[in-house]
Amino acid sequence: MASQGDELSKRCPECNSEHLVRDYERGGELICNDCGMVVEDSFIDQGPEWRAFDSEQDDRRARTGSPMTFLSHDKGLATEISWSNKDYYGKRIPHKNRAQIYRVRKWHQRIRVSNAAERNLSMALQMLNDIGAKMGIPKDIKETAALIYRKAVEKNLIRGGRSIESIVCASIYAACRKVNLPRTLDEISKASDVNKKKIGKAYRHLAKELSLNLKPTTPYSYVAQFCNKLDLDKQAIVVSEEIVRKSIEAGISSGKGPTGVAAASIYIASVIVGKPRTQKEIARVSGVTEVTIRNRYKEISKILGIPGME
Ligand SMILES: [Zn+2]
């Protein structure tokens, strides 16, 4: 199981939370308990895990009937063209023909690789569009995500088992962050059916290799979108933001996940404006646990001097 409290000096680079936990079941990954980002990889080589994930995906694809070759062009190549000096029937190829056969194979390989790359790209962009649509992401943010994805392809970052799906999701996550309309890993994970940790890892990889330099998110960036999802109006947003401001001034948000501070502020604001939402409802749209909302609520209500709201 995960243990916590042993990484007191570290903060999540994504949300500034100090609430980091080590998951010893997964080889000691350091995970942000607030936003779900994998802050540090496990001590153990990730190779076998990636491969297992890929074969899992292959199975899924095989079941749904879409071609497997999208995922790994090498696989198709390996089964189709043998690199030995034997022909299809296992007879040795005469020496004089070898050079020619080698050229044909080489040429065949190049075509296959470029076709596979194009197919991969078009599949990835289609996927990006679908996931973006599911999440209600506007066109310009999807374009930004596509640009980030293309850069990842150019820099050859989609390899070593890192699936296309997780890089697509990471591109969407990064694009939303870039325009300061962050979406939670939870939300992208739900829309894409890709594991949250895999998205987080792929994102960290992108951020590092493409030097994205995105600043940590703040509670403000989540207030409007969470309120919209809760069907709360402008007044609730304004009051929530005011509560966020007071929380930040009082130092409550320091080292705490921004989604938790936003969620608790909205909880209080919804009561103040007479449109109360339950902690459960807020937990659902924010991806923050009810326990975290309650903890932040207690801290914030203390500085606001509003007892007995629970
Ligand atoms: Zn975090």
Short mmCIF file of C-alpha atoms and ligand atoms in Angstrom, two decimals:
data_model
loop_
_atom_site.label_atom_id
_atom_site.label_comp_id
_atom_site.label_asym_id
_atom_site.label_seq_id
_atom_site.Cartn_x
_atom_site.Cartn_y
_atom_site.Cartn_z
CA MET A 1 0.00 0.00 0.00
CA ALA A 2 0.92 3.62 -0.34
CA SER A 3 2.52 5.31 2.60
CA GLN A 4 2.55 9.01 3.16
CA GLY A 5 4.32 11.78 4.92
CA ASP A 6 7.82 10.58 4.10
CA GLU A 7 8.58 13.17 1.43
CA LEU A 8 8.08 16.32 3.42
CA SER A 9 10.46 18.53 1.50
CA LYS A 10 9.13 17.74 -1.97
CA ARG A 11 6.27 19.35 -3.81
CA CYS A 12 4.30 18.29 -6.86
CA PRO A 13 5.65 20.23 -9.86
CA GLU A 14 2.16 20.35 -11.34
CA CYS A 15 -0.03 21.58 -8.51
CA ASN A 16 2.48 22.50 -5.79
CA SER A 17 0.93 20.07 -3.36
CA GLU A 18 3.07 18.68 -0.55
CA HIS A 19 0.79 15.72 -0.26
CA LEU A 20 3.04 13.18 -1.96
CA VAL A 21 2.89 9.47 -1.31
CA ARG A 22 5.21 6.61 -2.16
CA ASP A 23 3.55 3.55 -3.58
CA TYR A 24 5.77 0.65 -2.58
CA GLU A 25 3.51 -1.81 -4.31
CA ARG A 26 4.48 -0.22 -7.58
CA GLY A 27 8.20 -0.12 -6.94
CA GLY A 28 8.21 3.10 -4.98
CA GLU A 29 6.63 5.57 -7.37
CA LEU A 30 6.19 8.98 -5.79
CA ILE A 31 2.64 10.14 -6.51
CA CYS A 32 0.85 13.42 -5.85
CA ASN A 33 -2.22 12.59 -3.82
CA ASP A 34 -3.99 15.72 -4.97
CA CYS A 35 -3.67 15.71 -8.74
CA GLY A 36 -2.52 12.14 -9.31
CA MET A 37 0.69 13.06 -11.07
CA VAL A 38 3.51 10.55 -10.82
CA VAL A 39 6.20 12.86 -9.52
CA GLU A 40 8.99 10.31 -9.56
CA ASP A 41 9.18 7.02 -11.39
CA SER A 42 9.62 3.76 -9.60
CA PHE A 43 13.06 2.44 -8.74
CA ILE A 44 12.37 -0.55 -10.90
CA ASP A 45 12.74 -0.55 -14.68
CA GLN A 46 9.40 0.16 -16.29
CA GLY A 47 10.04 -1.98 -19.36
CA PRO A 48 8.00 -5.07 -18.60
CA GLU A 49 5.08 -3.00 -17.37
CA TRP A 50 4.95 -1.00 -20.57
CA ARG A 51 5.07 -4.15 -22.61
CA ALA A 52 2.29 -5.72 -20.60
CA PHE A 53 0.23 -2.61 -21.15
CA ASP A 54 0.84 -2.77 -24.88
CA SER A 55 -0.21 -6.36 -25.20
CA GLU A 56 -3.28 -5.55 -23.14
CA GLN A 57 -4.02 -2.83 -25.66
CA ASP A 58 -3.41 -5.18 -28.55
CA ASP A 59 -5.96 -7.54 -27.09
CA ARG A 60 -8.43 -4.75 -26.71
CA ARG A 61 -7.84 -3.68 -30.29
CA ALA A 62 -8.10 -7.20 -31.57
CA ARG A 63 -11.46 -7.50 -29.85
CA THR A 64 -12.77 -4.29 -31.30
CA GLY A 65 -11.48 -5.26 -34.71
CA SER A 66 -9.16 -2.35 -35.50
CA PRO A 67 -5.78 -3.24 -37.00
CA MET A 68 -2.94 -4.10 -34.68
CA THR A 69 -0.29 -2.74 -36.98
CA PHE A 70 -1.18 0.81 -35.85
CA LEU A 71 0.44 0.13 -32.54
CA SER A 72 3.70 -1.32 -33.68
CA HIS A 73 4.87 -1.31 -37.24
CA ASP A 74 7.85 -3.46 -36.26
CA LYS A 75 5.54 -6.25 -35.39
CA GLY A 76 4.01 -6.34 -38.85
CA LEU A 77 7.42 -6.17 -40.45
CA ALA A 78 8.89 -8.93 -38.39
CA THR A 79 6.19 -11.37 -39.38
CA GLU A 80 6.11 -10.43 -43.02
CA ILE A 81 9.76 -10.21 -44.03
CA SER A 82 12.33 -12.52 -42.64
CA TRP A 83 15.85 -11.21 -42.39
CA SER A 84 17.55 -14.53 -42.70
CA ASN A 85 19.25 -15.67 -45.83
CA LYS A 86 16.56 -18.23 -46.40
CA ASP A 87 13.59 -17.89 -48.69
CA TYR A 88 9.95 -18.50 -47.89
CA TYR A 89 10.39 -22.28 -48.19
CA GLY A 90 13.45 -22.30 -45.96
CA LYS A 91 15.94 -22.80 -48.80
CA ARG A 92 19.14 -20.82 -48.71
CA ILE A 93 19.05 -17.84 -51.08
CA PRO A 94 21.91 -17.99 -53.64
CA HIS A 95 24.68 -15.50 -52.96
CA LYS A 96 24.27 -13.55 -56.21
CA ASN A 97 20.63 -12.75 -55.42
CA ARG A 98 21.22 -11.63 -51.88
CA ALA A 99 22.15 -8.03 -52.61
CA GLN A 100 19.04 -7.53 -54.68
CA ILE A 101 16.78 -9.15 -52.13
CA TYR A 102 18.39 -7.06 -49.43
CA ARG A 103 17.62 -3.88 -51.42
CA VAL A 104 14.02 -4.92 -51.92
CA ARG A 105 13.62 -5.67 -48.26
CA LYS A 106 15.15 -2.38 -47.28
CA TRP A 107 12.86 -0.51 -49.64
CA HIS A 108 9.85 -2.48 -48.47
CA GLN A 109 10.73 -1.66 -44.89
CA ARG A 110 10.98 2.06 -45.57
CA ILE A 111 7.56 2.14 -47.19
CA ARG A 112 6.04 0.17 -44.38
CA VAL A 113 7.56 2.46 -41.79
CA SER A 114 6.34 5.64 -43.44
CA ASN A 115 2.87 4.20 -43.99
CA ALA A 116 2.73 3.12 -40.40
CA ALA A 117 3.86 6.55 -39.23
CA GLU A 118 1.15 8.23 -41.28
CA ARG A 119 -1.49 5.84 -40.09
CA ASN A 120 -0.35 6.36 -36.52
CA LEU A 121 -0.57 10.10 -36.87
CA SER A 122 -4.01 10.10 -38.43
CA MET A 123 -5.24 7.64 -35.82
CA ALA A 124 -3.76 9.73 -33.03
CA LEU A 125 -5.34 12.93 -34.29
CA GLN A 126 -8.70 11.21 -34.66
CA MET A 127 -8.37 9.95 -31.10
CA LEU A 128 -7.43 13.43 -29.93
CA ASN A 129 -10.49 14.85 -31.59
CA ASP A 130 -12.79 12.23 -30.07
CA ILE A 131 -11.46 12.59 -26.53
CA GLY A 132 -11.51 16.39 -26.86
CA ALA A 133 -15.12 16.30 -28.03
CA LYS A 134 -16.12 14.04 -25.13
CA MET A 135 -14.58 16.56 -22.72
CA GLY A 136 -16.14 19.55 -24.47
CA ILE A 137 -12.77 21.08 -25.28
CA PRO A 138 -12.92 23.99 -27.71
CA LYS A 139 -11.35 23.71 -31.15
CA ASP A 140 -8.40 26.02 -30.53
CA ILE A 141 -7.27 23.99 -27.52
CA LYS A 142 -7.58 20.80 -29.56
CA GLU A 143 -5.40 22.45 -32.22
CA THR A 144 -2.82 23.31 -29.58
CA ALA A 145 -2.94 19.70 -28.39
CA ALA A 146 -2.46 18.44 -31.95
CA LEU A 147 0.55 20.70 -32.34
CA ILE A 148 2.07 19.36 -29.13
CA TYR A 149 1.43 15.81 -30.34
CA ARG A 150 3.10 16.50 -33.69
CA LYS A 151 6.13 17.93 -31.91
CA ALA A 152 6.29 14.75 -29.85
CA VAL A 153 6.26 12.71 -33.07
CA GLU A 154 8.99 14.89 -34.60
CA LYS A 155 11.15 14.44 -31.52
CA ASN A 156 10.54 10.73 -31.69
CA LEU A 157 9.02 10.62 -28.21
CA ILE A 158 6.39 8.05 -29.06
CA ARG A 159 8.36 4.86 -28.67
CA GLY A 160 9.77 2.54 -26.08
CA GLY A 161 6.31 1.24 -25.36
CA ARG A 162 4.85 4.63 -24.57
CA SER A 163 1.49 4.22 -26.17
CA ILE A 164 0.00 6.63 -28.65
CA GLU A 165 -3.06 6.89 -26.43
CA SER A 166 -1.20 8.13 -23.38
CA ILE A 167 0.74 10.71 -25.41
CA VAL A 168 -2.51 11.90 -27.01
CA CYS A 169 -4.02 12.34 -23.55
CA ALA A 170 -0.89 14.03 -22.26
CA SER A 171 -1.02 16.46 -25.20
CA ILE A 172 -4.59 17.39 -24.31
CA TYR A 173 -3.64 17.82 -20.66
CA ALA A 174 -0.69 20.02 -21.62
CA ALA A 175 -2.75 22.14 -24.04
CA CYS A 176 -5.37 22.85 -21.37
CA ARG A 177 -2.63 23.79 -18.93
CA LYS A 178 -1.01 26.03 -21.50
CA VAL A 179 -4.12 28.19 -21.94
CA ASN A 180 -4.68 28.14 -18.18
CA LEU A 181 -7.88 26.12 -18.38
CA PRO A 182 -6.50 23.00 -16.73
CA ARG A 183 -8.47 19.78 -16.72
CA THR A 184 -7.80 17.13 -14.13
CA LEU A 185 -6.03 13.87 -14.96
CA ASP A 186 -9.15 12.16 -13.65
CA GLU A 187 -11.31 13.82 -16.24
CA ILE A 188 -9.02 12.98 -19.15
CA SER A 189 -8.67 9.45 -17.86
CA LYS A 190 -12.45 9.01 -17.78
CA ALA A 191 -12.92 10.44 -21.27
CA SER A 192 -10.15 8.34 -22.79
CA ASP A 193 -10.20 5.15 -20.75
CA VAL A 194 -6.43 5.55 -20.33
CA ASN A 195 -4.95 5.00 -16.87
CA LYS A 196 -4.42 8.25 -14.98
CA LYS A 197 -0.86 7.41 -14.00
CA LYS A 198 0.10 6.60 -17.57
CA ILE A 199 -1.23 9.98 -18.70
CA GLY A 200 0.71 11.69 -15.91
CA LYS A 201 3.92 9.92 -16.83
CA ALA A 202 3.49 10.64 -20.52
CA TYR A 203 2.83 14.28 -19.67
CA ARG A 204 5.96 14.58 -17.56
CA HIS A 205 7.93 13.07 -20.40
CA LEU A 206 6.47 15.58 -22.87
CA ALA A 207 6.96 18.52 -20.51
CA LYS A 208 10.62 17.65 -20.08
CA GLU A 209 11.49 16.76 -23.66
CA LEU A 210 9.52 19.60 -25.26
CA SER A 211 10.48 22.09 -22.52
CA LEU A 212 6.85 23.07 -21.98
CA ASN A 213 7.67 25.01 -18.77
CA LEU A 214 4.11 25.19 -17.51
CA LYS A 215 3.60 26.86 -14.17
CA PRO A 216 1.85 24.94 -11.40
CA THR A 217 -1.91 25.37 -11.43
CA THR A 218 -3.75 27.49 -8.87
CA PRO A 219 -7.22 27.05 -7.32
CA TYR A 220 -8.49 29.96 -9.47
CA SER A 221 -7.97 27.97 -12.66
CA TYR A 222 -10.56 25.41 -11.55
CA VAL A 223 -13.28 27.54 -9.97
CA ALA A 224 -15.24 28.51 -13.11
CA GLN A 225 -15.18 25.07 -14.72
CA PHE A 226 -16.21 23.25 -11.54
CA CYS A 227 -19.02 25.81 -10.97
CA ASN A 228 -20.23 25.33 -14.53
CA LYS A 229 -20.39 21.60 -14.07
CA LEU A 230 -22.32 22.09 -10.83
CA ASP A 231 -24.74 24.40 -12.60
CA LEU A 232 -23.70 27.31 -10.37
CA ASP A 233 -23.91 30.83 -11.78
CA LYS A 234 -21.60 33.82 -11.98
CA GLN A 235 -22.44 34.93 -8.44
CA ALA A 236 -21.24 31.62 -7.02
CA ILE A 237 -18.06 31.90 -9.08
CA VAL A 238 -17.33 35.39 -7.74
CA VAL A 239 -17.92 34.32 -4.13
CA SER A 240 -15.83 31.16 -4.60
CA GLU A 241 -12.97 33.20 -6.01
CA GLU A 242 -13.20 35.56 -3.07
CA ILE A 243 -12.94 32.60 -0.68
CA VAL A 244 -9.99 31.26 -2.67
CA ARG A 245 -8.28 34.64 -2.37
CA LYS A 246 -8.75 34.70 1.40
CA SER A 247 -7.49 31.13 1.68
CA ILE A 248 -4.36 31.96 -0.29
CA GLU A 249 -3.75 35.07 1.83
CA ALA A 250 -4.11 32.99 4.98
CA GLY A 251 -1.59 30.50 3.58
CA ILE A 252 -4.08 27.64 3.47
CA SER A 253 -3.43 26.79 -0.16
CA SER A 254 0.31 26.54 0.33
CA GLY A 255 1.38 22.98 -0.28
CA LYS A 256 -2.19 21.85 -0.83
CA GLY A 257 -3.64 20.64 -4.09
CA PRO A 258 -5.41 23.50 -5.91
CA THR A 259 -8.42 21.38 -6.85
CA GLY A 260 -9.11 20.69 -3.16
CA VAL A 261 -8.98 24.37 -2.24
CA ALA A 262 -11.21 25.23 -5.20
CA ALA A 263 -13.68 22.46 -4.32
CA ALA A 264 -13.97 23.49 -0.65
CA SER A 265 -14.33 27.17 -1.59
CA ILE A 266 -17.15 26.30 -3.97
CA TYR A 267 -18.80 24.19 -1.30
CA ILE A 268 -18.87 27.19 1.06
CA ALA A 269 -19.86 29.63 -1.70
CA SER A 270 -22.77 27.45 -2.81
CA VAL A 271 -24.21 27.64 0.70
CA ILE A 272 -23.60 31.40 0.92
CA VAL A 273 -25.41 32.15 -2.36
CA GLY A 274 -28.29 29.87 -1.37
CA LYS A 275 -27.66 27.13 -3.93
CA PRO A 276 -26.02 24.54 -1.74
CA ARG A 277 -24.24 21.65 -3.38
CA THR A 278 -23.27 18.55 -1.45
CA GLN A 279 -19.66 17.57 -0.87
CA LYS A 280 -20.42 14.42 -2.82
CA GLU A 281 -21.58 16.38 -5.87
CA ILE A 282 -18.52 18.60 -5.70
CA ALA A 283 -16.24 15.60 -5.25
CA ARG A 284 -17.64 14.06 -8.41
CA VAL A 285 -16.99 17.03 -10.67
CA SER A 286 -13.64 17.98 -9.14
CA GLY A 287 -12.05 14.56 -8.80
CA VAL A 288 -11.21 15.50 -5.19
CA THR A 289 -12.20 13.09 -2.44
CA GLU A 290 -14.89 14.09 0.05
CA VAL A 291 -12.32 13.67 2.82
CA THR A 292 -10.07 16.29 1.20
CA ILE A 293 -13.00 18.66 0.67
CA ARG A 294 -13.91 18.30 4.34
CA ASN A 295 -10.33 18.91 5.47
CA ARG A 296 -9.97 22.05 3.34
CA TYR A 297 -13.45 23.14 4.40
CA LYS A 298 -12.51 22.95 8.08
CA GLU A 299 -9.37 25.04 7.53
CA ILE A 300 -11.09 27.63 5.37
CA SER A 301 -14.21 28.00 7.52
CA LYS A 302 -11.94 28.63 10.51
CA ILE A 303 -10.25 31.63 8.87
CA LEU A 304 -13.56 32.88 7.51
CA GLY A 305 -15.18 32.50 10.94
CA ILE A 306 -18.14 30.47 9.69
CA PRO A 307 -18.72 27.62 12.10
CA GLY A 308 -21.28 24.86 11.96
CA MET A 309 -21.87 24.66 8.24
CA GLU A 310 -21.29 20.96 7.99
ZN ZN B 1 -0.06 17.47 -7.83
#
